[in-house]
Short mmCIF file of C-alpha atoms and ligand atoms in Angstrom, two decimals:
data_model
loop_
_atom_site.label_atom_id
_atom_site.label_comp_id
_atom_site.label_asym_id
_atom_site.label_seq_id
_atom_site.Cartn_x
_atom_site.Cartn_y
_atom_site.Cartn_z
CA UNK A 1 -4.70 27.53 15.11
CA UNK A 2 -1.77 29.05 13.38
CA UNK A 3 -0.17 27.65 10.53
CA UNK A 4 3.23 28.05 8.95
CA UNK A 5 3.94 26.60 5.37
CA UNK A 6 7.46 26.70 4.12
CA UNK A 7 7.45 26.40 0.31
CA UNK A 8 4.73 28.01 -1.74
CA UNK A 9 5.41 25.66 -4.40
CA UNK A 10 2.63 22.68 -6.08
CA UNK A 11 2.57 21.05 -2.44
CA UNK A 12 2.97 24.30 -0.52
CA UNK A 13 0.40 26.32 -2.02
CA UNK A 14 -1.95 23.48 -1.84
CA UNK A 15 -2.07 22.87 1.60
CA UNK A 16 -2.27 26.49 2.47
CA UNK A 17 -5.33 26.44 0.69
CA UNK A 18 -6.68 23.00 2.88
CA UNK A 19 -5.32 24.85 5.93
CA UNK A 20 -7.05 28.10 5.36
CA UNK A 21 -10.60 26.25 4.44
CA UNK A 22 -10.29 24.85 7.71
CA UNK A 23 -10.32 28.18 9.17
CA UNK A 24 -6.60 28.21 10.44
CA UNK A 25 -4.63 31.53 10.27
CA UNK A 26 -1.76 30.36 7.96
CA UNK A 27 1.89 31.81 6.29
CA UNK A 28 2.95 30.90 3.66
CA UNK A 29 7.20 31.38 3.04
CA UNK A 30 9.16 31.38 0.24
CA UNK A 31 12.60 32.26 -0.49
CA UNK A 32 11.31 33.65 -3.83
CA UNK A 33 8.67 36.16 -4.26
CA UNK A 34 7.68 35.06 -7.69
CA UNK A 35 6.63 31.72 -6.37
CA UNK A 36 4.72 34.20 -3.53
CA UNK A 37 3.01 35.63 -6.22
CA UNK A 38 1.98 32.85 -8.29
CA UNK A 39 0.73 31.27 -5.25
CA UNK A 40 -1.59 34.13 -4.95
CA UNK A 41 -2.63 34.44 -8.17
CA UNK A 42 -3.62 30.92 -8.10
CA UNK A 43 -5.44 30.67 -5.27
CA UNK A 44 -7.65 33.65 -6.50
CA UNK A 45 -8.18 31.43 -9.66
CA UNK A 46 -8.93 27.81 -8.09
CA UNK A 47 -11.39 30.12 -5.50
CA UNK A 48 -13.45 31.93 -8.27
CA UNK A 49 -13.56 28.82 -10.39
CA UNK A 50 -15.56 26.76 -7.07
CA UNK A 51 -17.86 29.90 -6.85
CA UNK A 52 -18.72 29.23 -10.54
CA UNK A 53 -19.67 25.79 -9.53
CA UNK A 54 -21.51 26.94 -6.69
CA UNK A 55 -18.98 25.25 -4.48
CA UNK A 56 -18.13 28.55 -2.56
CA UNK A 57 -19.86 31.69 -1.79
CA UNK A 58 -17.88 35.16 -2.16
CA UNK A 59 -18.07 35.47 1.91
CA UNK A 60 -16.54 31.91 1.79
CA UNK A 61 -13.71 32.94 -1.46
CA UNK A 62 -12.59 35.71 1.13
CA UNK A 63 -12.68 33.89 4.21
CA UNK A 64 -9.57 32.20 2.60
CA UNK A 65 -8.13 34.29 1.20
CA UNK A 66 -7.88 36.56 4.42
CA UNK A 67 -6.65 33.80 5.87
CA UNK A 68 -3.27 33.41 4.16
CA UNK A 69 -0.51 35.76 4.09
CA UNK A 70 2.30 35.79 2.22
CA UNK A 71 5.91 36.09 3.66
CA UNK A 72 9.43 36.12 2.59
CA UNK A 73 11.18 36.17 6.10
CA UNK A 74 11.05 32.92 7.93
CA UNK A 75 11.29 34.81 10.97
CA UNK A 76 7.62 35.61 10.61
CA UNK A 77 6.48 32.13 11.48
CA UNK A 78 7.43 32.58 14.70
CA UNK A 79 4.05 32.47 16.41
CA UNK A 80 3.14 28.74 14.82
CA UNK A 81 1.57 26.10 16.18
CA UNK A 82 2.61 23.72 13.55
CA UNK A 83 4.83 24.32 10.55
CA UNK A 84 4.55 21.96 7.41
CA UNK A 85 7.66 22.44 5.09
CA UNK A 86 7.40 22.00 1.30
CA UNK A 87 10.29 22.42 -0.56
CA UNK A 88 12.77 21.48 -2.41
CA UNK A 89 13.84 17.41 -2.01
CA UNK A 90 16.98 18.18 -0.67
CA UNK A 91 18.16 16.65 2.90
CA UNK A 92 20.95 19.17 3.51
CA UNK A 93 18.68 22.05 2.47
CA UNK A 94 15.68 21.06 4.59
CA UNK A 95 17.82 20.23 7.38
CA UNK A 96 19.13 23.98 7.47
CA UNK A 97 16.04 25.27 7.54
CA UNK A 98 14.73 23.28 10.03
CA UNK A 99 17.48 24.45 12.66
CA UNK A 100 16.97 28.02 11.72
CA UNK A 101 12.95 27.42 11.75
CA UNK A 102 13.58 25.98 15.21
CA UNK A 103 15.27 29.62 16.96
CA UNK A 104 12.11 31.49 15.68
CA UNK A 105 9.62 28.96 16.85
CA UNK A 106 7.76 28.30 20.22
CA UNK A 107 8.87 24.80 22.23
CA UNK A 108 5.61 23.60 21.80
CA UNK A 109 5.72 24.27 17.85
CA UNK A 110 5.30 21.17 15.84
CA UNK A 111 7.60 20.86 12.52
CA UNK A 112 6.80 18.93 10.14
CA UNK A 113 7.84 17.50 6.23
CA UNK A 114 5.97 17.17 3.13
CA UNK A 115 8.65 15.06 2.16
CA UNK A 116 8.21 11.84 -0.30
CA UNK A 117 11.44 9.95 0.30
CA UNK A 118 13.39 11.38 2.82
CA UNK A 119 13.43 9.47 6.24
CA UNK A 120 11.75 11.33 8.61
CA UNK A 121 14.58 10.71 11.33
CA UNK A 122 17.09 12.17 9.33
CA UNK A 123 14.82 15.43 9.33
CA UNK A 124 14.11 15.21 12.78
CA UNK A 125 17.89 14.94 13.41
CA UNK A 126 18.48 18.21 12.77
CA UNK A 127 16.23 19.53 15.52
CA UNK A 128 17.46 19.71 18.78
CA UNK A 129 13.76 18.64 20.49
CA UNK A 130 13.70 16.28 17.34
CA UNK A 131 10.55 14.72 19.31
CA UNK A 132 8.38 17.82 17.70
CA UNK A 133 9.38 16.58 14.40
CA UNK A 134 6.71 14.59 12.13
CA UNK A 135 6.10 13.48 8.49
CA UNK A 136 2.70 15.46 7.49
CA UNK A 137 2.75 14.11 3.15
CA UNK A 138 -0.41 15.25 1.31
CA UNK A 139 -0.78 13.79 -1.96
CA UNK A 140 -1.34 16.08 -5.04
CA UNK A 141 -2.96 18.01 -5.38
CA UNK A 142 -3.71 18.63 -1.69
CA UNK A 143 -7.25 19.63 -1.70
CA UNK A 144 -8.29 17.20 -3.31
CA UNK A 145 -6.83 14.27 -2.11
CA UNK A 146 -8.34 12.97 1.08
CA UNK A 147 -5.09 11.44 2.23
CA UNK A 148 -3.22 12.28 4.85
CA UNK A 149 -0.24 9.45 5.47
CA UNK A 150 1.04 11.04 8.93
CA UNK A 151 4.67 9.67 9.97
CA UNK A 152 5.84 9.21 13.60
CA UNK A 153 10.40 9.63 13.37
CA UNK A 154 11.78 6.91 15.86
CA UNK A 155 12.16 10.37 17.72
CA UNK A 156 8.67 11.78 17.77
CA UNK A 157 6.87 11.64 20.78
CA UNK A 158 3.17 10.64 21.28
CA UNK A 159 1.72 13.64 21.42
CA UNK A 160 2.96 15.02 18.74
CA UNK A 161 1.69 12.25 16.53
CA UNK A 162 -1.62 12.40 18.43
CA UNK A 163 -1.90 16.07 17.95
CA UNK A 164 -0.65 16.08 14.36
CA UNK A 165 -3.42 13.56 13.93
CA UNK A 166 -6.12 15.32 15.08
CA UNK A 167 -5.59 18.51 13.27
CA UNK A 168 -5.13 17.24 9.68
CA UNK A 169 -8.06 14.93 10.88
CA UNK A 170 -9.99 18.56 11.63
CA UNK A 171 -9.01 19.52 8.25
CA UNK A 172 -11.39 16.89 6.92
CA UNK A 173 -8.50 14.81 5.23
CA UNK A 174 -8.52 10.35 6.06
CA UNK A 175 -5.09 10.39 8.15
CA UNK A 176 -3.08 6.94 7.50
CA UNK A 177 -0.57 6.47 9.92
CA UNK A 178 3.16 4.86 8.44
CA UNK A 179 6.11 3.58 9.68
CA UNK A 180 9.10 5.48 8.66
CA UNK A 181 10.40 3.37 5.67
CA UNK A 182 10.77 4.41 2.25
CA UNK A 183 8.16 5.30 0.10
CA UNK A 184 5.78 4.67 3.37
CA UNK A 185 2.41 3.70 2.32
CA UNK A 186 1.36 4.21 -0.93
CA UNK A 187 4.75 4.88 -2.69
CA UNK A 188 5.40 1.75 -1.70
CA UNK A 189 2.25 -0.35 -2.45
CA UNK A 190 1.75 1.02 -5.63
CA UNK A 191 5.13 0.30 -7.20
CA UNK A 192 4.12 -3.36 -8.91
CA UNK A 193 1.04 -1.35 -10.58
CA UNK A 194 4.02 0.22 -12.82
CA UNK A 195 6.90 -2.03 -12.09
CA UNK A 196 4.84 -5.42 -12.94
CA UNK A 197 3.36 -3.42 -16.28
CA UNK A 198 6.23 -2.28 -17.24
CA UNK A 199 7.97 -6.04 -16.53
CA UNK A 200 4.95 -7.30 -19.18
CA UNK A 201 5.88 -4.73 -21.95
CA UNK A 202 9.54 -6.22 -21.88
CA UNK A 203 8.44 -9.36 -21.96
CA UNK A 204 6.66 -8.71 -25.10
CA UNK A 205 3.58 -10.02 -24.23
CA UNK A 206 1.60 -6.77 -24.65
CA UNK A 207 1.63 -3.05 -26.08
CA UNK A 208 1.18 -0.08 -23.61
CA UNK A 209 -2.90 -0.07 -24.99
CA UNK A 210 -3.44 -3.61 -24.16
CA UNK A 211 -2.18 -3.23 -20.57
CA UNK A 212 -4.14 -0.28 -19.80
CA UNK A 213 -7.14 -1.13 -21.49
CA UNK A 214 -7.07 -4.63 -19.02
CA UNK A 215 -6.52 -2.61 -15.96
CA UNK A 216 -9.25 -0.46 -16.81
CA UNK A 217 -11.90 -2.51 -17.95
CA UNK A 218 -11.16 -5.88 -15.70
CA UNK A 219 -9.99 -3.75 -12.60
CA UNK A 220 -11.87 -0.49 -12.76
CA UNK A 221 -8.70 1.50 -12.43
CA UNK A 222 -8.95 5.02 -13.57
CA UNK A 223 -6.31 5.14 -15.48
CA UNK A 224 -4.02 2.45 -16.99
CA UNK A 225 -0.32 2.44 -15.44
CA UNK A 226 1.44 3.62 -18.36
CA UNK A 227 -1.40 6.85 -19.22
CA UNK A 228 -0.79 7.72 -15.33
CA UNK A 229 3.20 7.06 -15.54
CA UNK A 230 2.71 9.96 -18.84
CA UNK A 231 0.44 11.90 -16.39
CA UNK A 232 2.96 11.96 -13.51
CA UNK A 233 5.61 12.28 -15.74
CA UNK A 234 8.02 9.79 -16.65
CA UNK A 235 11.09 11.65 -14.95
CA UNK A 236 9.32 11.47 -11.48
CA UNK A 237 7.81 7.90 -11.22
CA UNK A 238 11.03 6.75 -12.80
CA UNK A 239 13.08 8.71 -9.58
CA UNK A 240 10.99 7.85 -7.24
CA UNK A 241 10.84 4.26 -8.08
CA UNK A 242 14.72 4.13 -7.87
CA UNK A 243 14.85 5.57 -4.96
CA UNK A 244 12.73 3.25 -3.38
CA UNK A 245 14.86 0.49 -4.87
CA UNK A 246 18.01 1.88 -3.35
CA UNK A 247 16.40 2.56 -0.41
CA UNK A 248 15.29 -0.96 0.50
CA UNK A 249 18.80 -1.98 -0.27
CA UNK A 250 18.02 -3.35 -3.97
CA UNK A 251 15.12 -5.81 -3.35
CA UNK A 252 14.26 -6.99 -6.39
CA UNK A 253 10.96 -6.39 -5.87
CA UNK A 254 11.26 -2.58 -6.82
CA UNK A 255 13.85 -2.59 -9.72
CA UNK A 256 13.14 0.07 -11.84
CA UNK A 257 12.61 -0.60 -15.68
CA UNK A 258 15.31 0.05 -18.43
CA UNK A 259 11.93 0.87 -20.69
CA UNK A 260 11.21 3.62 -17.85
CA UNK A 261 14.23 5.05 -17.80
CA UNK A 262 15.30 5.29 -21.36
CA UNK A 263 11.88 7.25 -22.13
CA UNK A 264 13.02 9.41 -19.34
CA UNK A 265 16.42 9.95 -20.67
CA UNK A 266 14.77 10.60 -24.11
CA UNK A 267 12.76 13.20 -22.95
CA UNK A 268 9.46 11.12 -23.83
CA UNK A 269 8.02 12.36 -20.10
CA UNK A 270 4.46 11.87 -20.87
CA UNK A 271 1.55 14.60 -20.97
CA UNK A 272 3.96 17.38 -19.96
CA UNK A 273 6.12 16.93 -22.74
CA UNK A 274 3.74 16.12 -25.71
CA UNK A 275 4.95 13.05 -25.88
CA UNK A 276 5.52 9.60 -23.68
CA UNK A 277 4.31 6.19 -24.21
CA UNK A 278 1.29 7.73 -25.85
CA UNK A 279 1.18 11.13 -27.96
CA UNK A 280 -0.49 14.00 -26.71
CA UNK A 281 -2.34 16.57 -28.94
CA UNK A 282 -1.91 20.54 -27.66
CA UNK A 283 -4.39 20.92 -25.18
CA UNK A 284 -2.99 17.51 -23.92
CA UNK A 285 -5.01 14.47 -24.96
CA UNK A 286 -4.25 11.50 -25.26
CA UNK A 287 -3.86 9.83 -29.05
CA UNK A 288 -4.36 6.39 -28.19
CA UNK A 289 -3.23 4.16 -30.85
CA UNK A 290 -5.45 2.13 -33.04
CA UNK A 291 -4.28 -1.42 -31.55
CA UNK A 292 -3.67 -4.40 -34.23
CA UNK A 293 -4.63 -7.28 -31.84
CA UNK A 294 -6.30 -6.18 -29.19
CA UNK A 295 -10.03 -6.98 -29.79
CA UNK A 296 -12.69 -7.58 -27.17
CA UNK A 297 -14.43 -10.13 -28.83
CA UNK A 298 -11.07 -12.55 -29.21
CA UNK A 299 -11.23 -15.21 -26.61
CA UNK A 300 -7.30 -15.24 -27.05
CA UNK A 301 -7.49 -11.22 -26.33
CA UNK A 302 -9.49 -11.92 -23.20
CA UNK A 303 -7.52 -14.47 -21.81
CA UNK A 304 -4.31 -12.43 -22.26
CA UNK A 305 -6.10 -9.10 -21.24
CA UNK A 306 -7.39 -11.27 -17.93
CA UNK A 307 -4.04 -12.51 -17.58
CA UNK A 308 -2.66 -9.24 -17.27
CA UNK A 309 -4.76 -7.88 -14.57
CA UNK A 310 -4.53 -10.77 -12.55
CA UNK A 311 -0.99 -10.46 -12.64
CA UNK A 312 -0.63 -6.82 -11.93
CA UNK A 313 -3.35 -7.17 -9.25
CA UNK A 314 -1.75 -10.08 -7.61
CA UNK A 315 1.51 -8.24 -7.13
CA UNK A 316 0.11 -5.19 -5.58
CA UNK A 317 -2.16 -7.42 -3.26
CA UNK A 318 1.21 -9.06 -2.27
CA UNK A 319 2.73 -6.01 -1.64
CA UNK A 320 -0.23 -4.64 0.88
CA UNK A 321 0.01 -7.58 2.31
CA UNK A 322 3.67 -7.43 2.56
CA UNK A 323 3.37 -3.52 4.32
CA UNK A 324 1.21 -5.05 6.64
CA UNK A 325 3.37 -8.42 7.77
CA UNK A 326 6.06 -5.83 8.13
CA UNK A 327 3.82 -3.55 10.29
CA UNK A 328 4.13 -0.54 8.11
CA UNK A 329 0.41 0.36 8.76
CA UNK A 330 -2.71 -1.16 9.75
CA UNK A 331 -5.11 -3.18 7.38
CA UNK A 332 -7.52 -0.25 7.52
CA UNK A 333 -4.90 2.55 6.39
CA UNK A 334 -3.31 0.28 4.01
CA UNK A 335 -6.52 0.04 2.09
CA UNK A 336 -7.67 3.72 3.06
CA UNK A 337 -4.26 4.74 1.43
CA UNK A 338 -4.73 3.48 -2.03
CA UNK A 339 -8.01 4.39 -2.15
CA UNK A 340 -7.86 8.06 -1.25
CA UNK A 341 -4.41 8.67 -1.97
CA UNK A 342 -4.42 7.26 -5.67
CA UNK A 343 -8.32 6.39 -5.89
CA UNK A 344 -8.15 2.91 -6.24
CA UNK A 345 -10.69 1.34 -7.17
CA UNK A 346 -10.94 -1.21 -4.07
CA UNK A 347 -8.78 -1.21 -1.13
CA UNK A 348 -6.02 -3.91 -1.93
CA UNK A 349 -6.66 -6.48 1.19
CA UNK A 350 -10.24 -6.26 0.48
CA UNK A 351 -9.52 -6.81 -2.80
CA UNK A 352 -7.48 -10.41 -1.60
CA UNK A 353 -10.10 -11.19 0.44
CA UNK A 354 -12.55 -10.76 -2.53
CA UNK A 355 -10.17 -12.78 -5.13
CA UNK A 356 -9.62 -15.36 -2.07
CA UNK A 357 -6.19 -15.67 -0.46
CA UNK A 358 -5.83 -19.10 -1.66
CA UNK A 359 -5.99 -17.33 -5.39
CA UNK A 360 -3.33 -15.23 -4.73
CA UNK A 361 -1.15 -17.48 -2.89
CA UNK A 362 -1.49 -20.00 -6.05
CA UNK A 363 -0.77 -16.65 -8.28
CA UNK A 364 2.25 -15.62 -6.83
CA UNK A 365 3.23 -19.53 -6.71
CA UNK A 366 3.06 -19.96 -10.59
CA UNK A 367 4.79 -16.65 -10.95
CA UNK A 368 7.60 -17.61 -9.15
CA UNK A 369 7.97 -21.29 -10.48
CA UNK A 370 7.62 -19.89 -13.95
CA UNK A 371 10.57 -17.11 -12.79
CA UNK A 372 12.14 -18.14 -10.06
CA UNK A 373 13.20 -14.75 -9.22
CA UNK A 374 12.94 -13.45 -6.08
CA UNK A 375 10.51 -10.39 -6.59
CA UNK A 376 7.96 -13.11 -7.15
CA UNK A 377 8.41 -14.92 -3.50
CA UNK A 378 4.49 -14.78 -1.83
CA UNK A 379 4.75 -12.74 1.17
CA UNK A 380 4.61 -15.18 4.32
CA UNK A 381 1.41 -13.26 5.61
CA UNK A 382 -0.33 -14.46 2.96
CA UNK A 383 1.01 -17.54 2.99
CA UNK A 384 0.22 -17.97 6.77
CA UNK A 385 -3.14 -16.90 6.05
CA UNK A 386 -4.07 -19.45 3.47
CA UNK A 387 -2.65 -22.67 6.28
CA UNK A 388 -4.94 -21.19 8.79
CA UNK A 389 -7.75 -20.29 6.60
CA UNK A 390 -8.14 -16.40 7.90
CA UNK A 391 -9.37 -13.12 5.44
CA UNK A 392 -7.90 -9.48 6.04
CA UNK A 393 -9.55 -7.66 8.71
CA UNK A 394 -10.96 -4.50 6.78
P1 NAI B 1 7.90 22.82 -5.92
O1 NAI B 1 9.17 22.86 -6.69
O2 NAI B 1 6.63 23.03 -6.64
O3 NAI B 1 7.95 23.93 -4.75
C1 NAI B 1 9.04 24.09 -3.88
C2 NAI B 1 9.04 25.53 -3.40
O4 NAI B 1 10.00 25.65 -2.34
C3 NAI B 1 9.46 26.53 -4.47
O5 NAI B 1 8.49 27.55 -4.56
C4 NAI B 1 10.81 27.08 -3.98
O6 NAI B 1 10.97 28.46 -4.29
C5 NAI B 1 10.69 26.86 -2.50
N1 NAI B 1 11.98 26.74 -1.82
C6 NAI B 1 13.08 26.05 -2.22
N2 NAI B 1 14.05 26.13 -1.31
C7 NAI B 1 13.57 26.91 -0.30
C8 NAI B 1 14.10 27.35 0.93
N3 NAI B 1 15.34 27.03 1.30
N4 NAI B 1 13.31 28.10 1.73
C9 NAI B 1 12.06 28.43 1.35
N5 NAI B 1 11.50 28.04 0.18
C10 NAI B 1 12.25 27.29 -0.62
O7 NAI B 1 7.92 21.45 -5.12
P2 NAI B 1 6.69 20.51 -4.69
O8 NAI B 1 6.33 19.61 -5.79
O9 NAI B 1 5.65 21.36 -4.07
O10 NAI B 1 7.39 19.60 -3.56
C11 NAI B 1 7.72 20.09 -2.29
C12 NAI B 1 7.91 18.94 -1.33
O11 NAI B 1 6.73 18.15 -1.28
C13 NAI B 1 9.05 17.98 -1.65
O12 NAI B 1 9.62 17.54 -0.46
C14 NAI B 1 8.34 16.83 -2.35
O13 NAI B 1 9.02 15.60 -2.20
C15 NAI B 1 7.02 16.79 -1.57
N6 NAI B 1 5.88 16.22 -2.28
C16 NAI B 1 5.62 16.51 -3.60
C17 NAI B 1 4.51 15.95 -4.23
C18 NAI B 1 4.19 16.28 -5.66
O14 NAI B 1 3.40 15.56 -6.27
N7 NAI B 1 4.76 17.34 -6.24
C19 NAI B 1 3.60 15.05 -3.52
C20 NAI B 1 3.90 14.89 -2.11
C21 NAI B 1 5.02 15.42 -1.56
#
């Protein structure tokens, strides 16, 4: 199979490298020979560090990296079976490189975007057999992430989704199949996991520490929202949660946070900038702050800490719940997408099945009577659910 990247960039460069462990014959473009190079370089590195770990073999190391070339005409991804573009977020830019990708390539080439929050039938307009067009978005980094959320345009046909399907399912990645609508699956879902945290800060009810120490310890989540809003970077979360807002024509349910973006605008980022809503020593670890009231062994600490994560878990649970009443993916890729996408800890309907869906009908209940605000309102699934007594099929 023959593989054409565009973009050796973060994304780019990363599923080159799942492409070529898969044993495809891949190119990888760029407009700009230093990101060629770094590309290279980097690859080299990653390789050689998994043969220190005994992950690889040398055979294996060059294998890949025989695999891969590096190009700077687009011309030379002529010969592709499928081309997966990477580059920069730009809908007039990808567009023109689509229609000049599409005189080089074969009919039967598949194109496809890496793209976060771009529709996919806007891409695919730009084609003119805009059924060979598909969303293909690996999360990062690439090889490590086992999902795959694979995007069907209103244009694509079925057997480009079908095929598209069963190579990045040959590639040994957990495909989740998404409607086109913004943020698809996991941008979407996971938006209350910051949004609803960030809603608690303003409220005053708890510091940055408390909120992430209750998602961690009472949820099991890696990371607390606001040390993975520093890791992403505050810039990025902060854009892509607005432009899921706008996108979904300002439901309330995805405002973005003034706290968000004024850390953005100060140039507090997080991890990448030394500084976010924690400090960050040089080789970039965390400082977490000695807390003045959050103590385990306070029954008033618990009940606020397990007030917190119900909260927070509640509103993502609605959410999932809310993709799936609005057919956005199927209870099995829902949960498959937070859990390999952003390794949650449980998949989010199993999760309501667990808590009981009369629980989190009752919990988004008292959060809207206490609000009345219409990010709060209990998606009907649930609600439908709870009357007729059923549990989430995963
Ligand atoms: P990046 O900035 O690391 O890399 C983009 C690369 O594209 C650069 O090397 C640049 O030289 C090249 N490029 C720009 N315009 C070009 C053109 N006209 N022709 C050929 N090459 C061109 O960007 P990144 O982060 O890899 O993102 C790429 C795409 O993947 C975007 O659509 C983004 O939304 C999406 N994405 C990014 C994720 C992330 O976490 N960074 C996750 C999932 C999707």
């Amino acid at each position: 199979m023959k593989i054409g990247i565009i973009g050796s960039g973060t994304m780019g460069s990363g599923i080159a490298q799942v492409a070529a462990t898969a044993g495809c014959k891949v190119k990888l473009y760029d407009t700009n020979q230093f990101a060629l190079d770094k590309a290279k370089a980097a690859l080299e590195k990653i390789l050689s560090r998994l043969i220190e770990k005994d992950r690889i073999d040398a055979d294996e190391k060059s294998r890949i990296q025989n695999n891969i070339s590096y190009v700077n005409d687009l011309k030379y991804l002529s010969d592709s079976d499928l081309t997966i573009e990477a580059i920069v977020e730009n809908l007039d830019i990808k567009k023109k490189v689509f229609s000049e990708l599409e005189t080089y390539v074969s009919e039967k080439c598949i194109i496809a975007s890496n793209t976060s929050s771009l529709s996919i039938a806007s891409i695919a307009a730009s084609l003119k057999k805009p059924e060979r067009c598909i969303g293909i978005h690996f999360f990062n980094p690439a090889p490590l992430m086992r999902l795959v959320e694979v995007i069907p345009a209103i244009q694509t046909s079925k057997e480009v989704l079908e095929k598209s399907t069963r190579i990045i399912s040959d590639w040994k990645k957990v495909v989740a199949v998404a409607k086109d609508t913004p943020g698809f699956i996991v941008n979407r879902v996971a938006r209350p996991f910051y949004g609803e945290a960030l809603r608690i800060y303003e409220e005053g009810i708890a510091d940055f520490a408390t909120i992430d120490e209750s998602l961690k310890t009472l949820g099991g989540f890696r990371m607390g929202p606001f040390e993975l809003m520093d890791f992403i970077g505050n810039d990025v979360n902060y854009t892509v949660t607005e432009t899921v807002f706008t996108a979904f024509y300002f439901d309330p349910r995805y405002k973005p946070a003034f706290t968000q973006k004024r850390f953005a605008e100060a140039g507090y980022l997080g991890r990448k900038s030394g500084k976010g809503y924690y400090d960050y020593d040089k080789n970039g670890g965390i400082i977490i702050p000695e807390r003045d009231y959050y103590r385990e062994k306070d029954s008033h600490d618990k009940k606020l800490t397990q007030q917190i994560f119900d909260r927070v878990l509640v509103m993502l649970i609605n959410e999932a719940a809310d993709a799936l009443f609005m057919n956005i993916a199927s209870a099995e890729d829902i949960d498959n997408a937070m859990t390999k996408g952003v390794n949650y800890p449980k998949g989010l309907l199993a999760w309501a099945n667990e808590k009981g869906i009369d629980w989190c009908v009752s919990k988004m209940d008292e959060l809207y009577d206490e609000y009345r605000e219409d990010r709060y309102r209990c998606s009907p699934l649930l609600r439908r659910m709870k009357t007729n007594g059923l549990r989430f099929e995963v």
